[in-house]
Coordinates of C-alpha atoms and ligand atoms in Angstrom, one line a residue:
X899 CA -77.7 13.2 10.1
X900 CA -74.1 12.9 12.2
X901 CA -74.9 12.9 16.2
X902 CA -72.8 15.9 16.7
X903 CA -72.6 19.3 14.3
X904 CA -69.3 21.1 15.5
X905 CA -68.6 21.9 12.3
X906 CA -70.9 23.1 9.0
X907 CA -69.1 20.1 7.1
X908 CA -70.8 17.7 9.5
X909 CA -73.5 18.2 7.6
X910 CA -74.6 17.0 4.0
X911 CA -75.9 18.3 1.1
X912 CA -79.2 16.1 1.5
X913 CA -78.9 17.2 5.5
X914 CA -79.2 20.5 4.9
X915 CA -81.9 20.7 2.3
X916 CA -83.6 18.6 4.7
X917 CA -83.4 21.2 7.4
X918 CA -84.0 24.2 5.1
X919 CA -87.5 22.8 4.0
X920 CA -88.3 22.1 7.2
X921 CA -87.5 25.2 8.6
X922 CA -89.6 27.2 5.7
X923 CA -92.4 25.1 6.7
X924 CA -92.1 26.0 10.1
X925 CA -92.0 29.4 9.5
X926 CA -94.9 29.2 7.9
X927 CA -97.2 27.4 10.3
X928 CA -95.9 29.8 12.9
X929 CA -97.0 32.8 11.1
X930 CA -100.5 30.6 10.6
X931 CA -100.6 30.1 14.6
X932 CA -100.3 26.8 13.8
X933 CA -98.4 24.8 16.8
X934 CA -96.6 21.6 17.4
X935 CA -94.8 19.5 20.1
X936 CA -93.1 17.2 18.6
X937 CA -89.8 17.8 20.8
X938 CA -92.3 17.2 24.1
X939 CA -90.5 16.2 27.3
X940 CA -87.0 16.5 25.4
X941 CA -84.3 18.7 26.8
X942 CA -81.4 20.9 25.5
X943 CA -78.8 22.3 27.8
X944 CA -77.3 25.8 26.6
X945 CA -73.8 26.1 27.9
X946 CA -72.5 29.7 27.6
X947 CA -68.7 30.7 27.8
X948 CA -69.4 33.9 25.9
X949 CA -72.3 36.4 25.5
X950 CA -74.8 36.0 23.4
X951 CA -78.5 37.7 22.2
X952 CA -79.7 35.8 19.2
X953 CA -78.4 32.1 20.1
X954 CA -79.8 32.3 23.5
X955 CA -83.0 33.6 22.7
X956 CA -83.4 31.5 19.6
X957 CA -82.6 28.3 20.5
X958 CA -84.5 28.8 24.0
X959 CA -87.6 30.0 22.2
X960 CA -87.2 27.2 19.8
X961 CA -87.1 24.4 22.6
X962 CA -90.3 26.0 23.8
X963 CA -92.4 26.4 20.7
X964 CA -91.5 22.1 20.0
X965 CA -93.1 21.6 23.2
X966 CA -89.7 20.8 24.4
X967 CA -87.2 23.0 27.1
X968 CA -84.0 25.0 27.1
X969 CA -81.9 25.5 30.3
X970 CA -79.6 28.1 30.0
X971 CA -76.2 27.7 31.7
X972 CA -73.4 30.2 32.0
X973 CA -70.0 28.4 32.5
X974 CA -68.9 30.9 34.9
X975 CA -72.1 29.6 37.6
X976 CA -71.0 25.9 36.5
X977 CA -68.2 23.8 37.9
X978 CA -66.7 24.1 35.2
X979 CA -65.7 27.2 35.6
X980 CA -63.8 25.8 38.6
X981 CA -61.9 23.3 37.0
X982 CA -64.3 20.1 37.1
X983 CA -62.7 18.4 33.8
X984 CA -65.1 18.8 30.5
X985 CA -65.3 15.0 30.2
X986 CA -66.8 14.6 33.6
X987 CA -69.2 17.3 32.4
X988 CA -70.3 15.9 29.6
X989 CA -70.9 12.6 31.5
X990 CA -73.2 14.3 33.8
X991 CA -75.0 16.1 31.1
X992 CA -75.6 13.2 29.4
X993 CA -77.7 11.7 32.3
X994 CA -80.1 14.5 32.4
X995 CA -80.7 16.5 29.2
X996 CA -81.0 14.8 25.5
X997 CA -79.0 17.4 24.0
X998 CA -76.2 20.0 24.0
X999 CA -76.0 23.3 22.7
X1000 CA -72.3 25.4 23.6
X1001 CA -70.3 28.6 23.0
X1002 CA -67.0 28.1 23.4
X1003 CA -63.7 29.8 22.9
X1004 CA -61.7 27.0 22.2
X1005 CA -63.1 24.7 19.6
X1006 CA -61.3 21.7 21.5
X1007 CA -63.7 22.4 24.1
X1008 CA -66.8 21.1 22.2
X1009 CA -64.4 18.3 20.3
X1010 CA -64.0 17.0 24.0
X1011 CA -67.4 17.5 24.8
X1012 CA -68.8 15.3 22.4
X1013 CA -66.4 12.7 22.7
X1014 CA -67.5 12.2 26.4
X1015 CA -71.6 13.2 25.5
X1016 CA -73.8 10.1 25.0
X1017 CA -76.1 13.0 23.1
X1018 CA -75.7 15.3 20.4
X1019 CA -73.8 18.4 21.0
X1020 CA -74.1 21.4 18.5
X1021 CA -71.7 24.0 18.3
X1022 CA -73.3 27.5 19.1
X1023 CA -69.9 29.4 18.4
X1024 CA -66.0 28.7 19.0
X1025 CA -63.5 30.7 17.5
X1026 CA -63.1 28.1 15.0
X1027 CA -66.8 28.0 13.7
X1028 CA -70.4 29.4 13.8
X1029 CA -72.3 26.6 11.9
X1030 CA -76.0 27.6 13.6
X1031 CA -75.2 31.2 12.1
X1032 CA -75.3 29.3 8.4
X1033 CA -78.2 27.7 8.5
X1034 CA -79.9 30.6 9.0
X1035 CA -78.0 32.6 6.3
X1036 CA -78.9 30.0 3.6
X1037 CA -82.7 29.9 4.3
X1038 CA -82.4 33.5 4.2
X1039 CA -80.5 33.3 1.0
X1040 CA -82.7 30.9 -0.9
X1041 CA -86.1 33.0 0.6
X1042 CA -84.5 36.0 -1.6
X1043 CA -83.0 34.7 -4.5
X1044 CA -84.7 31.0 -5.1
X1045 CA -81.7 28.8 -5.2
X1046 CA -77.7 28.8 -4.0
X1047 CA -76.3 26.6 -6.7
X1048 CA -74.4 29.2 -8.7
X1049 CA -74.6 32.3 -6.9
X1050 CA -71.4 34.6 -5.7
X1051 CA -71.0 34.8 -1.4
X1052 CA -68.6 37.7 -1.4
X1053 CA -67.2 38.0 2.2
X1054 CA -65.3 41.2 3.8
X1055 CA -63.1 42.0 5.9
X1056 CA -62.1 38.9 8.8
X1057 CA -61.5 35.5 7.8
X1058 CA -63.2 34.5 11.3
X1059 CA -65.6 31.9 12.7
X1060 CA -68.4 33.1 10.7
X1061 CA -66.3 33.2 7.4
X1062 CA -65.0 29.7 8.1
X1063 CA -68.4 28.4 8.3
X1064 CA -69.4 30.3 4.9
X1065 CA -66.8 29.2 3.3
X1066 CA -67.9 25.8 3.8
X1067 CA -72.0 26.3 3.2
X1068 CA -71.0 27.7 0.0
X1069 CA -68.6 24.4 -1.0
X1070 CA -71.7 22.2 0.0
X1071 CA -74.6 24.2 -1.4
X1072 CA -72.4 25.3 -4.8
X1073 CA -71.6 28.7 -4.3
X1074 CA -68.7 30.6 -5.7
X1075 CA -66.8 32.5 -2.4
X1076 CA -64.5 35.5 -2.7
X1077 CA -63.3 36.4 0.7
X1078 CA -61.4 39.9 1.0
X1079 CA -59.4 40.4 3.8
X1080 CA -56.0 42.4 4.7
X1081 CA -52.6 40.0 5.0
X1082 CA -53.0 37.9 8.2
X1083 CA -56.7 37.7 8.6
X1084 CA -57.2 35.2 6.2
X1085 CA -59.3 32.5 6.5
X1086 CA -58.3 29.0 8.7
X1087 CA -56.1 27.0 6.3
X1088 CA -58.0 23.7 7.1
X1089 CA -61.1 25.0 6.6
X1090 CA -60.0 26.3 3.1
X1091 CA -58.5 22.6 2.4
X1092 CA -61.7 21.2 3.6
X1093 CA -63.9 23.5 1.1
X1094 CA -61.3 22.4 -1.8
X1095 CA -61.9 18.8 -0.5
X1096 CA -65.8 19.6 -1.2
X1097 CA -65.3 20.5 -4.4
X1098 CA -65.6 24.3 -3.6
X1099 CA -64.8 27.7 -5.4
X1100 CA -62.8 29.4 -3.1
X1101 CA -60.8 33.0 -3.9
X1102 CA -58.9 34.8 -1.3
X1103 CA -58.2 38.5 -2.2
X1104 CA -56.9 41.5 -0.6
X1105 CA -59.1 44.0 -3.1
X1106 CA -62.6 44.0 -1.6
X1107 CA -63.6 45.7 -5.1
X1108 CA -62.6 42.0 -6.8
X1109 CA -64.8 40.4 -4.7
X1110 CA -67.7 42.6 -5.0
X1111 CA -67.7 42.0 -8.5
X1112 CA -71.1 40.5 -9.6
X1113 CA -71.4 39.2 -6.0
X1114 CA -75.1 38.0 -5.2
X1115 CA -74.6 38.3 -1.6
X1116 CA -72.4 40.7 0.6
X1117 CA -71.6 39.4 4.0
X1118 CA -69.2 41.1 7.0
X1119 CA -69.2 40.6 10.6
X1120 CA -67.3 42.4 13.7
X1121 CA -63.6 43.2 13.1
X1122 CA -63.7 42.1 16.6
X1123 CA -65.0 39.1 17.6
X1124 CA -65.0 37.8 21.1
X1125 CA -61.8 36.7 22.6
X1126 CA -60.0 39.1 20.2
X1127 CA -60.3 42.8 22.3
X1128 CA -56.5 42.6 23.1
X1129 CA -56.3 43.1 19.2
X1130 CA -58.7 46.0 18.7
X1131 CA -57.1 48.7 18.3
X1132 CA -54.7 47.1 15.5
X1133 CA -57.8 45.2 14.2
X1134 CA -59.7 48.5 13.4
X1135 CA -56.7 50.0 11.6
X1136 CA -56.1 47.1 9.4
X1137 CA -59.7 46.2 8.6
X1138 CA -60.7 49.5 7.4
X1139 CA -60.4 49.4 3.8
X1140 CA -63.2 46.5 4.0
X1141 CA -65.6 48.0 5.1
X1142 CA -69.1 47.1 3.4
X1143 CA -70.5 50.8 2.3
X1144 CA -72.7 52.1 -1.0
X1145 CA -69.3 52.6 -3.0
X1146 CA -68.5 48.8 -2.7
X1147 CA -72.3 48.0 -3.5
X1148 CA -72.3 49.7 -6.9
X1149 CA -69.6 46.7 -8.3
X1150 CA -72.5 44.0 -7.1
X1151 CA -75.4 43.1 -8.7
X1152 CA -78.4 45.5 -8.5
X1153 CA -80.3 42.6 -5.9
X1154 CA -77.5 41.8 -4.0
X1155 CA -78.4 40.6 -0.7
X1156 CA -76.5 42.5 2.2
X1157 CA -76.2 39.7 5.0
X1158 CA -74.4 40.5 8.9
X1159 CA -74.6 37.8 11.3
X1160 CA -75.2 40.5 14.0
X1161 CA -74.3 41.8 16.5
X1162 CA -73.3 44.7 13.8
X1163 CA -70.9 47.9 14.4
X1164 CA -72.7 50.8 12.4
X1165 CA -69.6 52.7 10.8
X1166 CA -66.8 50.3 11.1
X1167 CA -67.3 47.0 9.4
X1168 CA -70.4 47.9 7.4
X1169 CA -72.2 51.8 7.2
X1170 CA -75.5 52.6 8.8
X1171 CA -77.0 53.4 5.2
X1172 CA -76.0 49.9 3.8
X1173 CA -77.1 47.6 6.9
X1174 CA -80.7 49.6 7.0
X1175 CA -81.0 50.0 3.7
X1176 CA -83.1 47.8 0.4
X1177 CA -80.6 45.5 0.0
X1178 CA -80.3 44.5 3.5
X1179 CA -81.7 41.2 4.7
X1180 CA -80.2 41.3 8.3
X1181 CA -83.0 41.3 10.4
X1182 CA -84.9 38.1 8.4
X1183 CA -81.6 36.6 8.7
X1184 CA -81.8 36.9 12.7
X1185 CA -85.3 35.8 12.5
X1186 CA -84.2 32.5 10.1
X1187 CA -82.0 31.6 13.2
X1188 CA -85.0 30.4 15.0
X1189 CA -86.7 28.5 12.1
X1190 CA -83.5 27.0 11.0
X1191 CA -82.7 25.7 14.8
X1192 CA -85.6 24.5 15.1
X1193 CA -85.6 22.4 12.2
X1194 CA -82.3 21.0 13.4
X1195 CA -83.3 20.3 16.9
X1196 CA -85.8 18.1 14.8
X1197 CA -83.8 16.3 13.4
X1198 CA -80.9 15.6 15.9
X1199 CA -83.8 14.8 18.8
X1200 CA -87.2 13.6 17.2
Ligands
CP20 N1 -75.3 36.1 15.3 C1 -75.3 35.6 16.5 O1 -74.7 34.6 16.8 O2 -75.5 36.0 17.8 P1 -75.4 36.4 19.2 O3 -74.0 36.6 19.6 O4 -76.1 37.7 19.5 O5 -76.2 35.2 19.4
NVA21 N1 -67.6 36.5 14.8 C1 -68.4 37.4 16.1 C2 -69.6 36.9 15.7 C3 -70.5 36.8 16.9 C4 -71.4 36.3 16.7 C5 -68.1 36.7 17.2 O1 -66.8 35.8 17.6 O2 -67.5 37.3 18.2

């Protein structure tokens, strides 16, 4: 395992399969009421510059269920919010805790944290990537489809942080990805280049129907990510043709799995009919954050 998980591409195919297998095993054991204290005396610091529901709760519950402990830290309330350097913060935190999980505005904050930490750093979302989300997504896809390799994954809307991690996840696990987005909303160039280097099959199109054609997975995310609020009005106009709705579903496979990392804006990027409909796996996906991250924590900390 790599020392830090800042990008989905920090994980190899073998790491991912190992994490998904452990996650499924942990999920079954939890359902049977079996407990473990494999991370007894281990402490995770969770540093947040942005809001969170799923990430915060799933990491905190995950550490507790593994016998360890998690500390919630709002960047606003830390000295980092008053100008203390990231390097000093990283060095100090490394003396107290066993791993740092951070949700930040700038990806460089994570790079800097990892450079000065002597403990693992986990990306809990930056403007560039959201790798923990994709672990849960792969777990959900595998549960529904029994496999990953050879599937067609279609993304609609903003080529954002979650999309970037999805492109890498598809490249590593052998899924073809088609991203339907308006001009100016394409995924990051460095991510596309990395995916291609990994042998990925990546298509970028401005036609949602083309992306949806025979897709096994339809995925969308909010049109206004945290940090993009100033452009909200324009984004809602530009991204409107990329809504995931029942008409779009007609072009996909009949057993297509609909995913959304949540939080969702029903009536914007996805209709209520689809997100609450029979093809949607979004709440399993949200639950799987817990199991997948527990598996990741075990791999990094035990
Ligand atoms: N999907 C996700 O990361 O949700 P939160 O922003 O609620 O953590
Ligand atoms: N793209 C969204 C994901 C939230 C989980 C954001 O960055 O706000």
